[in-house]
PDB file of N, CA and C in Angstrom:
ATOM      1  N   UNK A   1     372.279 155.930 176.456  1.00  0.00           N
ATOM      2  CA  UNK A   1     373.258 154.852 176.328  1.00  0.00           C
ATOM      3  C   UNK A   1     374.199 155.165 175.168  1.00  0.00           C
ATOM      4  N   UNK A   2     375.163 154.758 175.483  1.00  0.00           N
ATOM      5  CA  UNK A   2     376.322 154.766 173.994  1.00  0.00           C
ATOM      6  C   UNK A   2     376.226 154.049 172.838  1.00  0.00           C
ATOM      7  N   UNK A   3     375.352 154.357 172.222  1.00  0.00           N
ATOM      8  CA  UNK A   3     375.135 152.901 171.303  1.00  0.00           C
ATOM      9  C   UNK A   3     373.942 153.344 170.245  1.00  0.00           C
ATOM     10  N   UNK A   4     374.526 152.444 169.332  1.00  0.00           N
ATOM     11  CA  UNK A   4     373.631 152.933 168.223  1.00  0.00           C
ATOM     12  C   UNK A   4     372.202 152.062 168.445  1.00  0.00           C
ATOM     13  N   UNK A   5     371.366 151.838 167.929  1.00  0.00           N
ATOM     14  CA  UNK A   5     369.892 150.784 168.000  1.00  0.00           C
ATOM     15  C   UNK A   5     369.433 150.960 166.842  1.00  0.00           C
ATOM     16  N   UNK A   6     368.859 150.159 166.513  1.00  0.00           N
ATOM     17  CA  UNK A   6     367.797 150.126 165.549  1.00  0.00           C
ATOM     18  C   UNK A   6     366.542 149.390 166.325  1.00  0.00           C
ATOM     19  N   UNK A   7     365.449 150.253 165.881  1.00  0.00           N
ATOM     20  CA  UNK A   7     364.112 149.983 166.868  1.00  0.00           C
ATOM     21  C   UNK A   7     363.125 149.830 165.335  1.00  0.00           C
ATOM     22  N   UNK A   8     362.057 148.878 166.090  1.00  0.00           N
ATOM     23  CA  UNK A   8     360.698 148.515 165.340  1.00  0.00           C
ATOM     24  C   UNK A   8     359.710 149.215 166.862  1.00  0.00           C
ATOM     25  N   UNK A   9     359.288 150.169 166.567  1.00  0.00           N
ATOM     26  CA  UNK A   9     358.285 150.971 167.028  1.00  0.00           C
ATOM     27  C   UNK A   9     359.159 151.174 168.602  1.00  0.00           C
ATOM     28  N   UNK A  10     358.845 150.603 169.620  1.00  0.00           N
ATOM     29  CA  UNK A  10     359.526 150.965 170.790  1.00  0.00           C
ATOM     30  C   UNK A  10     360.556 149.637 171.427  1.00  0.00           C
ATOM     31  N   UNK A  11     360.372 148.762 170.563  1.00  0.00           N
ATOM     32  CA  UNK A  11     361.551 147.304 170.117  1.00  0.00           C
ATOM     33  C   UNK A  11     362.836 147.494 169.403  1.00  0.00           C
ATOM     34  N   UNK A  12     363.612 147.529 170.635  1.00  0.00           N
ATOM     35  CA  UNK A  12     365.038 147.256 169.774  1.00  0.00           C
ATOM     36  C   UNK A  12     365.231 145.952 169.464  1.00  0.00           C
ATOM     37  N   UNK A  13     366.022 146.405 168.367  1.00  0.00           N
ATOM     38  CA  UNK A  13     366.109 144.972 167.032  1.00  0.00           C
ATOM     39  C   UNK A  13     367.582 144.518 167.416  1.00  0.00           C
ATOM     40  N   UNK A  14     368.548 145.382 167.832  1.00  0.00           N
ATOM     41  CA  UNK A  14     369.826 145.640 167.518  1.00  0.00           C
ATOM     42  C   UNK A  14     371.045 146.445 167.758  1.00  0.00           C
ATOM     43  N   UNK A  15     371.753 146.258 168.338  1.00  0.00           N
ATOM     44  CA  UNK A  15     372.412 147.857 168.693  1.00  0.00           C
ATOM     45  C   UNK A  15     373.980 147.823 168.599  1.00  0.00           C
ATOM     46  N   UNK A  16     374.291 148.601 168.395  1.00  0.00           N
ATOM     47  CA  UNK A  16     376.026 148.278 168.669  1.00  0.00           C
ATOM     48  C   UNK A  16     376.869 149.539 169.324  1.00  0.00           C
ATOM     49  N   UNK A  17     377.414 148.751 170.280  1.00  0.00           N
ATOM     50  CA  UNK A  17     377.827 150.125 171.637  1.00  0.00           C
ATOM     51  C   UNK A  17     379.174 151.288 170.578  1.00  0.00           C
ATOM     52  N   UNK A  18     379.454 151.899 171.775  1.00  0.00           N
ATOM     53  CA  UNK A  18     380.895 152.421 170.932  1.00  0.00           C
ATOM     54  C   UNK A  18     380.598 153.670 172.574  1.00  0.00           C
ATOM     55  N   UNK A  19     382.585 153.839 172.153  1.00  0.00           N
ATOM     56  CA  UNK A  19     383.380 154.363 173.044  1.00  0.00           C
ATOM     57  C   UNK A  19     384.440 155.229 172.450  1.00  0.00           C
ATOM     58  N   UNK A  20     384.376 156.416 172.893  1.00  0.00           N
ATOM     59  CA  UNK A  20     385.225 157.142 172.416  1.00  0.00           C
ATOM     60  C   UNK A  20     386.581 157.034 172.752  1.00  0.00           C
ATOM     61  N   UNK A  21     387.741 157.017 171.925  1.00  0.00           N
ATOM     62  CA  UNK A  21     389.098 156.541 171.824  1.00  0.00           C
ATOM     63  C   UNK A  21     389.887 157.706 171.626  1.00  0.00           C
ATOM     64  N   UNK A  22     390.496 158.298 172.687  1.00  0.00           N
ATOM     65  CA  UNK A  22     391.315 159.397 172.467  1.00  0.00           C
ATOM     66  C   UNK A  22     390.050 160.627 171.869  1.00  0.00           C
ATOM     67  N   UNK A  23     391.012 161.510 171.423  1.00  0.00           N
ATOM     68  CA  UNK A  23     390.176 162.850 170.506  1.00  0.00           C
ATOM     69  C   UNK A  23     389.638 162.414 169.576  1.00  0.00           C
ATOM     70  N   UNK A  24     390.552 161.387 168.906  1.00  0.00           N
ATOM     71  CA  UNK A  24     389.587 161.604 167.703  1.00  0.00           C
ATOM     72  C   UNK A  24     389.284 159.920 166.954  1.00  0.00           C
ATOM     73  N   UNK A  25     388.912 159.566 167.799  1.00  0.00           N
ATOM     74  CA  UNK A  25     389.084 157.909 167.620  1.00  0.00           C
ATOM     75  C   UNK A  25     387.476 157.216 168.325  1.00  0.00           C
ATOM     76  N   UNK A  26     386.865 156.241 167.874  1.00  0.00           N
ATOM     77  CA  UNK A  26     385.567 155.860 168.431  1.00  0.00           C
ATOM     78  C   UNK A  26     386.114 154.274 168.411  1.00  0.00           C
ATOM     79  N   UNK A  27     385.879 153.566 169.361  1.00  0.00           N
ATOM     80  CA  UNK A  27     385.838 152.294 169.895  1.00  0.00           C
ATOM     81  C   UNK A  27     384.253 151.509 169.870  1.00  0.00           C
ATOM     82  N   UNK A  28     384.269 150.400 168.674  1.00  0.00           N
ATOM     83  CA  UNK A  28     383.095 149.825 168.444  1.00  0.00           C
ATOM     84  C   UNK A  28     383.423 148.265 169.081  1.00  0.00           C
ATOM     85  N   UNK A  29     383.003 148.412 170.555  1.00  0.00           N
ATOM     86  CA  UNK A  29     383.498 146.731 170.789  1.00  0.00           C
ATOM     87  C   UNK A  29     382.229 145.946 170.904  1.00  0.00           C
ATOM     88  N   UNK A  30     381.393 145.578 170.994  1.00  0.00           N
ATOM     89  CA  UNK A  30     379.852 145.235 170.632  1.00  0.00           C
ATOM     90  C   UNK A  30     378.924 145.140 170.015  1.00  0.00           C
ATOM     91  N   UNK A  31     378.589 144.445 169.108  1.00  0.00           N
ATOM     92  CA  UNK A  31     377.577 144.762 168.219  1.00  0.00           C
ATOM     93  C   UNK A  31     376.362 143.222 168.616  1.00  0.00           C
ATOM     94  N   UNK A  32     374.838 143.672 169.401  1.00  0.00           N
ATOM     95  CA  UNK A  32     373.812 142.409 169.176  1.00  0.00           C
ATOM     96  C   UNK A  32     372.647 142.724 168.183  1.00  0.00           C
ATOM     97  N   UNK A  33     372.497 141.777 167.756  1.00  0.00           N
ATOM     98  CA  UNK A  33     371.173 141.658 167.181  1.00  0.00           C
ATOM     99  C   UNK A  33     370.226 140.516 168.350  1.00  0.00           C
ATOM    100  N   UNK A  34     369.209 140.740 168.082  1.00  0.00           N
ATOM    101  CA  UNK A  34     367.476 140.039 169.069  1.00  0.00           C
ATOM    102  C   UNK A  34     368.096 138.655 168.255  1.00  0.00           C
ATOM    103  N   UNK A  35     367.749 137.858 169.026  1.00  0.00           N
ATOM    104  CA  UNK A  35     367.803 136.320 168.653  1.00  0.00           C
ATOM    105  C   UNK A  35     366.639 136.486 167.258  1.00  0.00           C
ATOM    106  N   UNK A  36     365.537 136.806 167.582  1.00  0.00           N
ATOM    107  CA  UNK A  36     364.350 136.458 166.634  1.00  0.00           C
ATOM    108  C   UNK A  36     364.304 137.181 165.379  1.00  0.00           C
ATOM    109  N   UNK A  37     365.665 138.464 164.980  1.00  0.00           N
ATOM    110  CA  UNK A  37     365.909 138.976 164.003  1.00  0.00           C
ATOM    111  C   UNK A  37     367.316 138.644 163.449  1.00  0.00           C
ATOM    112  N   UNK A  38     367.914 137.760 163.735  1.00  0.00           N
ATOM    113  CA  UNK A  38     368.983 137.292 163.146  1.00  0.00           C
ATOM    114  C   UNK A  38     369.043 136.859 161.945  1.00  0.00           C
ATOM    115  N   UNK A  39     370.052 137.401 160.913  1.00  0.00           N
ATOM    116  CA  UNK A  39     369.854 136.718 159.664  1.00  0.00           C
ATOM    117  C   UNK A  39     368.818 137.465 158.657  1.00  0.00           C
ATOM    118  N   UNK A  40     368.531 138.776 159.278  1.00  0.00           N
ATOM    119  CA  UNK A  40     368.100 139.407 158.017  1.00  0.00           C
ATOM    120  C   UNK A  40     369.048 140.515 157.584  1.00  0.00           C
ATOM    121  N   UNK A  41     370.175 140.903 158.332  1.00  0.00           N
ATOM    122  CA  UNK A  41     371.118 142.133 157.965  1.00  0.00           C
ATOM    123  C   UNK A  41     371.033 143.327 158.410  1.00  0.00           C
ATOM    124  N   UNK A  42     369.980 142.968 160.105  1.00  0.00           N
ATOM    125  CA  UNK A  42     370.151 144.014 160.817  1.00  0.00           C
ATOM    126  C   UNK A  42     371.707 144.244 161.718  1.00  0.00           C
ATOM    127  N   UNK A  43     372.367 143.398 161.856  1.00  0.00           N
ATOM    128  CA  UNK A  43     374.206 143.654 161.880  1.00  0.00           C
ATOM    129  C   UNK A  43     374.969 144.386 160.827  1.00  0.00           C
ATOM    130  N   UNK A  44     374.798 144.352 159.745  1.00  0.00           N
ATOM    131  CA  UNK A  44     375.227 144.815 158.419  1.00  0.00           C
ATOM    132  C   UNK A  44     374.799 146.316 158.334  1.00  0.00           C
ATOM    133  N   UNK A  45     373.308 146.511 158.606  1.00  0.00           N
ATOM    134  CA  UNK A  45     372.698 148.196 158.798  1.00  0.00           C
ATOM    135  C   UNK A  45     373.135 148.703 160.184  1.00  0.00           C
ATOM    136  N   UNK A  46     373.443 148.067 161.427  1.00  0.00           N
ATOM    137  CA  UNK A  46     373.974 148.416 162.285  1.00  0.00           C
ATOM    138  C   UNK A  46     375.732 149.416 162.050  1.00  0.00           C
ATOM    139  N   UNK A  47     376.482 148.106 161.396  1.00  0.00           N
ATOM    140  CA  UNK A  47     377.532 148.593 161.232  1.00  0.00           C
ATOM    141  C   UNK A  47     377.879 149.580 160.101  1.00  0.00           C
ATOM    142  N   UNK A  48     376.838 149.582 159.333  1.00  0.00           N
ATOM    143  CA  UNK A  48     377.187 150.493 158.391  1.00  0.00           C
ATOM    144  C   UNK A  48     376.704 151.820 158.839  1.00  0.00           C
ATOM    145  N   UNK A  49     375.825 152.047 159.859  1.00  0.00           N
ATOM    146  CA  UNK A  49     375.118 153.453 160.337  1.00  0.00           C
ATOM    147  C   UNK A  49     376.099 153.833 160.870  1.00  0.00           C
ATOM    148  N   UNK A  50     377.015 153.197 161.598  1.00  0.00           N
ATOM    149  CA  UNK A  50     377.993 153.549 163.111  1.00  0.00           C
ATOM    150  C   UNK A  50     379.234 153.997 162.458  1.00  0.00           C
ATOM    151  N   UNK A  51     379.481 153.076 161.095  1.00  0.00           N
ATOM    152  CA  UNK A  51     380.790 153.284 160.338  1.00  0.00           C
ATOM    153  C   UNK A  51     380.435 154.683 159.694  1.00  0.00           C
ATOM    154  N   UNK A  52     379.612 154.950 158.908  1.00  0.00           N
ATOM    155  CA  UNK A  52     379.072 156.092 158.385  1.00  0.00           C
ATOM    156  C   UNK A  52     378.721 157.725 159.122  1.00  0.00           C
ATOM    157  N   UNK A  53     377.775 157.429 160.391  1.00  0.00           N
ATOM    158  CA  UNK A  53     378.467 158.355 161.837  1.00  0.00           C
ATOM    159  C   UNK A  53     379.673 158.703 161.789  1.00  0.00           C
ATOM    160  N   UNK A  54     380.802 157.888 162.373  1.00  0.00           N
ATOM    161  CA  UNK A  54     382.112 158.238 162.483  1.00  0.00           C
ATOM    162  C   UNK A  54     382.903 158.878 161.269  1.00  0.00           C
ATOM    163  N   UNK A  55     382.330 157.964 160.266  1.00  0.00           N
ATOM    164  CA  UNK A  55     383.038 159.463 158.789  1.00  0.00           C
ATOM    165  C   UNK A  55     382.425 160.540 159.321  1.00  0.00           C
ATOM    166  N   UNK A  56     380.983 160.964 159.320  1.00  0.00           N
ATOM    167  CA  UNK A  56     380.469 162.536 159.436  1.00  0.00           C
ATOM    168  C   UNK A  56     381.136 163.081 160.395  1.00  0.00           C
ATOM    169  N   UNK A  57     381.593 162.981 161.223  1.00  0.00           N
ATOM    170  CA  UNK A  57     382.462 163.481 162.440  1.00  0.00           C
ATOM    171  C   UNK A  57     384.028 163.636 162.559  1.00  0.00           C
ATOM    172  N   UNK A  58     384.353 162.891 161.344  1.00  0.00           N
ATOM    173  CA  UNK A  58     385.808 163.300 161.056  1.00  0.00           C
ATOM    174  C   UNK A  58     386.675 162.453 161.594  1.00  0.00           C
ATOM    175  N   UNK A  59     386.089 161.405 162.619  1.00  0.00           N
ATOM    176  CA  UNK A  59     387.002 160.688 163.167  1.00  0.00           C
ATOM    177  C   UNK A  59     387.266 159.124 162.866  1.00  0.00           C
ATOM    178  N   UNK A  60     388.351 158.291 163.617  1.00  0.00           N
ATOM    179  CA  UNK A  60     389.002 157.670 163.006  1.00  0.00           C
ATOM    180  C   UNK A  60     387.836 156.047 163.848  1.00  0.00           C
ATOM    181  N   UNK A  61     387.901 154.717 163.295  1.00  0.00           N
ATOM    182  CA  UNK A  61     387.561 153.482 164.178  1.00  0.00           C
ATOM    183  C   UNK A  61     388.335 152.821 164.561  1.00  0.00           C
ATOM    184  N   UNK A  62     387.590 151.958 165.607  1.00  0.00           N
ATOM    185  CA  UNK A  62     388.532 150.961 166.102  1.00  0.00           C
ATOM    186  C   UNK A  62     387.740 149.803 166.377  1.00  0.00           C
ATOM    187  N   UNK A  63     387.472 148.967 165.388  1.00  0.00           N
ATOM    188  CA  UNK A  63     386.436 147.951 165.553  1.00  0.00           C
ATOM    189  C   UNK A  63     386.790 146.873 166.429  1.00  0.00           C
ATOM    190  N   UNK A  64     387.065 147.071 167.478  1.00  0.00           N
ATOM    191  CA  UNK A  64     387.048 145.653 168.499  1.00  0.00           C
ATOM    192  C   UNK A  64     386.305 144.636 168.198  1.00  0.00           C
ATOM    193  N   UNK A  65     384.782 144.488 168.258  1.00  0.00           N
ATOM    194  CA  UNK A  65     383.548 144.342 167.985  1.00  0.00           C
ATOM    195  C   UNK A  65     384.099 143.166 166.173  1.00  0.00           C
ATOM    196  N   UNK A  66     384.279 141.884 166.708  1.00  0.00           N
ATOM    197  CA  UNK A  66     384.475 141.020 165.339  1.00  0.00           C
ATOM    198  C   UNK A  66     383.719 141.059 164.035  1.00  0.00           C
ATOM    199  N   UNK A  67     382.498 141.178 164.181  1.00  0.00           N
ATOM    200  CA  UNK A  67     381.236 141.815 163.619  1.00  0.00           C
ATOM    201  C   UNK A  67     381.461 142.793 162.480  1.00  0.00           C
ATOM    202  N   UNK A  68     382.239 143.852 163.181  1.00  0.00           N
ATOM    203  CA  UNK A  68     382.207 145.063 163.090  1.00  0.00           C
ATOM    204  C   UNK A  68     384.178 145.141 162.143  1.00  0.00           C
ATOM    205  N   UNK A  69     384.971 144.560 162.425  1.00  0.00           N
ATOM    206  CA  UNK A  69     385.733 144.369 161.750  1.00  0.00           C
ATOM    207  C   UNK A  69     385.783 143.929 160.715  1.00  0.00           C
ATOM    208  N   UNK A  70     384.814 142.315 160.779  1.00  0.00           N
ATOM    209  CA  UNK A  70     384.451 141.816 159.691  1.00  0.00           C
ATOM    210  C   UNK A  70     383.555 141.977 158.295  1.00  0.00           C
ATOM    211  N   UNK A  71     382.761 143.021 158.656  1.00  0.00           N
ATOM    212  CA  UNK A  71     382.468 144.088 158.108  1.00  0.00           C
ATOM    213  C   UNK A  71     382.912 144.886 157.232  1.00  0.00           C
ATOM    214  N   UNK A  72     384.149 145.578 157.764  1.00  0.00           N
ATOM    215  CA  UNK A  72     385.044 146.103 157.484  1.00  0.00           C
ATOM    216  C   UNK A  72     385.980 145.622 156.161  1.00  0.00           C
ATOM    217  N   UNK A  73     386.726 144.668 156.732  1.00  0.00           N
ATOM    218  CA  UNK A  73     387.015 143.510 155.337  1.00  0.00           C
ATOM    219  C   UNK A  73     385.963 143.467 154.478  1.00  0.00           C
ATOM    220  N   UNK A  74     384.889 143.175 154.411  1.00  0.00           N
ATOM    221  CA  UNK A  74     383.774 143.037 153.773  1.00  0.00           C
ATOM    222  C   UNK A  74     383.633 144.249 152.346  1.00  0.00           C
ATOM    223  N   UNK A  75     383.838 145.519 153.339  1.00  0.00           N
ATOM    224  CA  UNK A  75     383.209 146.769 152.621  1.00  0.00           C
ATOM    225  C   UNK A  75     384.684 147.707 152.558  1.00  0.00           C
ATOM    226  N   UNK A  76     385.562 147.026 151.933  1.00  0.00           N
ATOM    227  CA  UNK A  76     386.603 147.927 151.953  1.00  0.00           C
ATOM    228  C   UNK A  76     386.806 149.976 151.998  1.00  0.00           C
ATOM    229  N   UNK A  77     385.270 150.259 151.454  1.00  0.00           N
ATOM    230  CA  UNK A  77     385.523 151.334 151.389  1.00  0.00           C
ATOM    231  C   UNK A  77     385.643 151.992 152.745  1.00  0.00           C
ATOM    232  N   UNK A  78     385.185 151.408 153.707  1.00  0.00           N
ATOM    233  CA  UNK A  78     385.370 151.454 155.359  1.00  0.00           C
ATOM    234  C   UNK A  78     386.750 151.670 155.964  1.00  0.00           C
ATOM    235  N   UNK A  79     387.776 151.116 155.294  1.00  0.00           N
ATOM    236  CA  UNK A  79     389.336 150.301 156.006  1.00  0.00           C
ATOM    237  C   UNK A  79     389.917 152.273 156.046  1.00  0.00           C
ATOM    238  N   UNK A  80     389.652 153.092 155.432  1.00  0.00           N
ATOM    239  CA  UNK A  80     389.980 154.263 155.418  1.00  0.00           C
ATOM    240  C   UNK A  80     390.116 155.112 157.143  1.00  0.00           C
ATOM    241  N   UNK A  81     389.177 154.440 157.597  1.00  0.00           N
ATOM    242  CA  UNK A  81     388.386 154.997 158.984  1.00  0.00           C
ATOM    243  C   UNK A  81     389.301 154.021 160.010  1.00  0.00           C
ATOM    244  N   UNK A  82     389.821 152.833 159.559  1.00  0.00           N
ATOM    245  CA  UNK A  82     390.892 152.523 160.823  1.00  0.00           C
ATOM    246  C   UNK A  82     392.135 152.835 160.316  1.00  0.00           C
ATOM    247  N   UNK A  83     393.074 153.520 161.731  1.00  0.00           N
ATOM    248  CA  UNK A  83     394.580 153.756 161.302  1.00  0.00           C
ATOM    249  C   UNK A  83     395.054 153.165 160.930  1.00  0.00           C
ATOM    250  N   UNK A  84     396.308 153.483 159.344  1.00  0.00           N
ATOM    251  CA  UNK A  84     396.929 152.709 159.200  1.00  0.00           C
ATOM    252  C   UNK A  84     397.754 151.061 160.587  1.00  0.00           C
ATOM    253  N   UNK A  85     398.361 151.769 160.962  1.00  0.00           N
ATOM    254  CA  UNK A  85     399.371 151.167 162.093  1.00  0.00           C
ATOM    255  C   UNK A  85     398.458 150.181 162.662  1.00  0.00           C
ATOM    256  N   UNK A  86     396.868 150.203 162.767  1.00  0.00           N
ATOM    257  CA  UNK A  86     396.025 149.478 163.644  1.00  0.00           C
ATOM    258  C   UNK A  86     395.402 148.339 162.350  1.00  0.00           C
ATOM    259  N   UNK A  87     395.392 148.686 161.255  1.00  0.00           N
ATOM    260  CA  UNK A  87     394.915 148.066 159.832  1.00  0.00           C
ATOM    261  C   UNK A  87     395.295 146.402 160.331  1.00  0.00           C
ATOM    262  N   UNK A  88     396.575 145.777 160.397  1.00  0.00           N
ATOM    263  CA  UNK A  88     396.931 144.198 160.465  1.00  0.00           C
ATOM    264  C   UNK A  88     396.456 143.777 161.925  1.00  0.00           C
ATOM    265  N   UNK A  89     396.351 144.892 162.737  1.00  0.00           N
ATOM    266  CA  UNK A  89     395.757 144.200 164.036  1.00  0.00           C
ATOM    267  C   UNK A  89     394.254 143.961 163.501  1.00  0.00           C
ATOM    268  N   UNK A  90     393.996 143.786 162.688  1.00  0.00           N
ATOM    269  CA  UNK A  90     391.997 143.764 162.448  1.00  0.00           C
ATOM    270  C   UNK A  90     392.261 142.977 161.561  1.00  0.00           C
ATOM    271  N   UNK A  91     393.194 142.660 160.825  1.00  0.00           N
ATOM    272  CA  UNK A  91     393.058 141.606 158.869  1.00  0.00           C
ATOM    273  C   UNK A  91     392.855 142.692 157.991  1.00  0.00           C
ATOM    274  N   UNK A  92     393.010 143.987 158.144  1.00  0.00           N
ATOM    275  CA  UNK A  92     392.267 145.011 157.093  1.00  0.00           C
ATOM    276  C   UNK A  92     393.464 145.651 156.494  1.00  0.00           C
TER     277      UNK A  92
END
């Protein structure tokens, strides 16, 4: 599957999809967490694994995924990884 997870033994906790955008561009439009793990900051380790991926690879985001934008705002050191030109379409 396209998507990142975070698992407790063979239990996913969490996952957040992504789609590759052009050459060099990744599309994060999804991000769930399990109802029964909500609210501990498995969204937060989600998006930061996926944001952190896409630096090692050189390429650029595109956080569809509100979550995942909001995030973004959050952790400014992130806003680097979406294109300028795409930056006010997100608040970033």
């Amino acid at each position: 599957a396209a998507r990142y997870e975070l698992r407790q033994g063979q239990q996913v906790l969490g996952y957040a999809e992504f789609r590759p955008a052009g050459e060099d561009a990744v599309m994060l439009p999804h991000t769930v967490v399990d109802e029964g793990h909500e609210g501990q900051g498995l969204g937060s380790l989600l998006a930061r694994g996926a944001l952190d991926d896409v630096r090692a690879q050189g390429k650029r985001v595109v956080p569809m995924c509100p979550f995942i934008a909001a995030y973004i705002r959050r952790h400014p050191e992130y806003t680097d990884l979406v294109h300028p030109q795409q930056r006010g379409v997100f608040g970033l």
